[in-house]
mmCIF file of C-alpha atoms in Angstrom:
data_model
loop_
_atom_site.group_PDB
_atom_site.id
_atom_site.type_symbol
_atom_site.label_atom_id
_atom_site.label_comp_id
_atom_site.label_asym_id
_atom_site.label_seq_id
_atom_site.Cartn_x
_atom_site.Cartn_y
_atom_site.Cartn_z
ATOM 1 C CA UNK A 26 81.298 95.351 114.249
ATOM 2 C CA UNK A 27 78.519 93.475 112.527
ATOM 3 C CA UNK A 28 79.033 92.317 108.958
ATOM 4 C CA UNK A 29 82.608 93.548 108.797
ATOM 5 C CA UNK A 30 83.931 91.515 111.739
ATOM 6 C CA UNK A 31 84.908 88.565 109.557
ATOM 7 C CA UNK A 32 86.850 90.805 107.176
ATOM 8 C CA UNK A 33 88.670 92.473 110.061
ATOM 9 C CA UNK A 34 89.491 89.099 111.624
ATOM 10 C CA UNK A 35 90.749 87.881 108.247
ATOM 11 C CA UNK A 36 93.121 90.846 107.864
ATOM 12 C CA UNK A 37 94.370 90.536 111.483
ATOM 13 C CA UNK A 38 95.143 86.859 110.814
ATOM 14 C CA UNK A 39 96.974 87.542 107.544
ATOM 15 C CA UNK A 40 99.087 90.242 109.211
ATOM 16 C CA UNK A 41 99.952 87.784 111.991
ATOM 17 C CA UNK A 42 100.954 85.204 109.356
ATOM 18 C CA UNK A 43 103.239 87.724 107.645
ATOM 19 C CA UNK A 44 104.722 88.814 110.964
ATOM 20 C CA UNK A 45 105.556 85.216 111.818
ATOM 21 C CA UNK A 46 107.350 84.751 108.495
ATOM 22 C CA UNK A 47 109.276 88.048 108.808
ATOM 23 C CA UNK A 48 110.388 87.224 112.352
ATOM 24 C CA UNK A 49 111.413 83.710 111.303
ATOM 25 C CA UNK A 50 113.560 85.379 108.615
ATOM 26 C CA UNK A 51 115.366 87.321 111.338
ATOM 27 C CA UNK A 52 113.423 90.578 111.245
ATOM 28 C CA UNK A 53 116.482 92.316 109.761
ATOM 29 C CA UNK A 54 117.059 94.857 107.012
ATOM 30 C CA UNK A 55 118.760 93.601 103.890
ATOM 31 C CA UNK A 56 121.117 95.440 101.579
ATOM 32 C CA UNK A 57 122.858 95.032 98.235
ATOM 33 C CA UNK A 58 126.589 95.765 98.577
ATOM 34 C CA UNK A 59 127.911 97.671 95.563
ATOM 35 C CA UNK A 60 131.016 95.478 95.328
ATOM 36 C CA UNK A 61 129.036 92.229 94.887
ATOM 37 C CA UNK A 62 126.216 92.833 92.388
ATOM 38 C CA UNK A 63 123.378 90.348 92.637
ATOM 39 C CA UNK A 64 123.888 89.529 96.304
ATOM 40 C CA UNK A 65 121.469 90.460 99.048
ATOM 41 C CA UNK A 66 123.000 90.520 102.530
ATOM 42 C CA UNK A 67 121.455 90.497 105.982
ATOM 43 C CA UNK A 68 122.705 92.748 108.805
ATOM 44 C CA UNK A 69 125.541 90.358 109.695
ATOM 45 C CA UNK A 70 126.886 90.470 106.151
ATOM 46 C CA UNK A 71 125.658 86.970 105.434
ATOM 47 C CA UNK A 72 124.320 86.290 101.971
ATOM 48 C CA UNK A 73 120.540 86.029 102.119
ATOM 49 C CA UNK A 74 120.107 85.669 98.332
ATOM 50 C CA UNK A 75 122.161 85.600 95.181
ATOM 51 C CA UNK A 76 120.440 86.554 91.939
ATOM 52 C CA UNK A 77 122.573 87.549 89.007
ATOM 53 C CA UNK A 78 120.249 89.295 86.572
ATOM 54 C CA UNK A 79 117.306 91.620 85.963
ATOM 55 C CA UNK A 80 117.721 93.700 89.108
ATOM 56 C CA UNK A 81 116.018 91.134 91.319
ATOM 57 C CA UNK A 82 118.581 91.809 94.037
ATOM 58 C CA UNK A 83 117.355 95.387 94.586
ATOM 59 C CA UNK A 84 113.733 94.284 94.612
ATOM 60 C CA UNK A 85 114.374 91.447 97.049
ATOM 61 C CA UNK A 86 116.369 93.729 99.336
ATOM 62 C CA UNK A 87 113.393 96.111 99.522
ATOM 63 C CA UNK A 88 111.186 93.251 100.701
ATOM 64 C CA UNK A 89 113.312 92.689 103.778
ATOM 65 C CA UNK A 90 111.813 91.380 107.029
ATOM 66 C CA UNK A 91 112.268 94.704 108.874
ATOM 67 C CA UNK A 92 110.327 96.603 106.211
ATOM 68 C CA UNK A 93 107.621 93.945 106.292
ATOM 69 C CA UNK A 94 107.321 94.358 110.072
ATOM 70 C CA UNK A 95 107.021 98.144 109.681
ATOM 71 C CA UNK A 96 104.274 97.757 107.068
ATOM 72 C CA UNK A 97 102.432 95.293 109.271
ATOM 73 C CA UNK A 98 102.505 97.747 112.171
ATOM 74 C CA UNK A 99 101.108 100.624 110.097
ATOM 75 C CA UNK A 100 98.391 98.346 108.731
ATOM 76 C CA UNK A 101 97.503 97.281 112.275
ATOM 77 C CA UNK A 102 97.100 100.909 113.313
ATOM 78 C CA UNK A 103 94.702 101.496 110.417
ATOM 79 C CA UNK A 104 92.833 98.283 111.175
ATOM 80 C CA UNK A 105 92.465 99.305 114.827
ATOM 81 C CA UNK A 106 91.082 102.698 113.790
ATOM 82 C CA UNK A 107 88.603 100.966 111.498
ATOM 83 C CA UNK A 108 87.418 98.614 114.241
ATOM 84 C CA UNK A 109 86.197 101.651 116.177
ATOM 85 C CA UNK A 110 83.763 102.646 113.411
ATOM 86 C CA UNK A 111 83.295 99.474 111.360
ATOM 87 C CA UNK A 112 79.597 99.235 112.253
ATOM 88 C CA UNK A 113 79.045 102.509 110.413
ATOM 89 C CA UNK A 114 80.660 101.216 107.202
ATOM 90 C CA UNK A 115 77.534 100.417 105.224
ATOM 91 C CA UNK A 116 76.310 100.684 101.646
ATOM 92 C CA UNK A 117 74.146 103.636 102.692
ATOM 93 C CA UNK A 118 76.131 105.584 105.283
ATOM 94 C CA UNK A 119 74.804 108.571 107.160
ATOM 95 C CA UNK A 120 76.153 111.978 106.189
ATOM 96 C CA UNK A 121 78.196 112.650 109.315
ATOM 97 C CA UNK A 122 81.878 112.614 110.126
ATOM 98 C CA UNK A 123 81.969 109.192 111.844
ATOM 99 C CA UNK A 124 80.138 107.540 108.970
ATOM 100 C CA UNK A 125 82.438 109.183 106.440
ATOM 101 C CA UNK A 126 85.429 108.032 108.475
ATOM 102 C CA UNK A 127 84.001 104.508 108.557
ATOM 103 C CA UNK A 128 83.496 104.392 104.798
ATOM 104 C CA UNK A 129 86.966 105.834 104.095
ATOM 105 C CA UNK A 130 88.739 103.495 106.484
ATOM 106 C CA UNK A 131 86.541 100.651 105.235
ATOM 107 C CA UNK A 132 87.734 101.264 101.694
ATOM 108 C CA UNK A 133 91.353 101.128 102.884
ATOM 109 C CA UNK A 134 90.780 97.942 104.902
ATOM 110 C CA UNK A 135 89.023 96.304 101.941
ATOM 111 C CA UNK A 136 92.133 97.125 99.904
ATOM 112 C CA UNK A 137 94.267 95.461 102.596
ATOM 113 C CA UNK A 138 92.052 92.392 102.475
ATOM 114 C CA UNK A 139 92.289 92.342 98.669
ATOM 115 C CA UNK A 140 96.073 91.917 98.958
ATOM 116 C CA UNK A 141 95.252 88.416 100.207
ATOM 117 C CA UNK A 142 92.600 87.612 97.574
ATOM 118 C CA UNK A 143 94.449 84.391 96.739
ATOM 119 C CA UNK A 144 93.960 83.082 100.278
ATOM 120 C CA UNK A 145 91.254 80.392 100.529
ATOM 121 C CA UNK A 146 89.402 82.327 103.264
ATOM 122 C CA UNK A 147 89.130 85.547 101.241
ATOM 123 C CA UNK A 148 85.557 86.499 100.338
ATOM 124 C CA UNK A 149 84.704 88.412 97.174
ATOM 125 C CA UNK A 150 82.125 90.472 99.086
ATOM 126 C CA UNK A 151 85.058 92.254 100.731
ATOM 127 C CA UNK A 152 86.074 93.873 97.456
ATOM 128 C CA UNK A 153 86.248 97.671 97.807
ATOM 129 C CA UNK A 154 82.948 99.434 97.254
ATOM 130 C CA UNK A 155 82.718 102.484 95.042
ATOM 131 C CA UNK A 156 79.804 104.661 96.138
ATOM 132 C CA UNK A 157 78.899 108.311 95.694
#
C-alpha cells in the first residue's frame, strides 16, 4: 500500500475509536417523543438527554449510537475497497480503470481522514488532492 498505508491505518483506528464509544453508549437508536419536547430517549424509553431549546434534541437523536455504527460499517467497506488499489493512488496515475478507481476511492478516503483533522496523529499531507 506504500505511502498511503499510514493514512489507511489512521482511518481504521479512528473508526475503531468511534465504534467503541457507540457500543459503550448502548449501540441503540434514539428518538424524540412528541409528548416530551426536548427529551431524547433510548430504546428502553430512558432519557438519554434533555435539551430544552434550539432543536438540539432532534440533532442529538440523529447522532444515535446505532446510526454511528451503520456509518462506521459503510466507511469500513469503502476503506477495504481502497486498500485493494491504494498503491495506484498517486499524483500521476495511469489512465486505466484500476488507477482511476484508486484515485476516486483515495479522494473519498482522504475525505474520511479529514473528518479527524483535529486528531494529533492526522497529517496534512492526507488532504484530498484535486488533479485533472
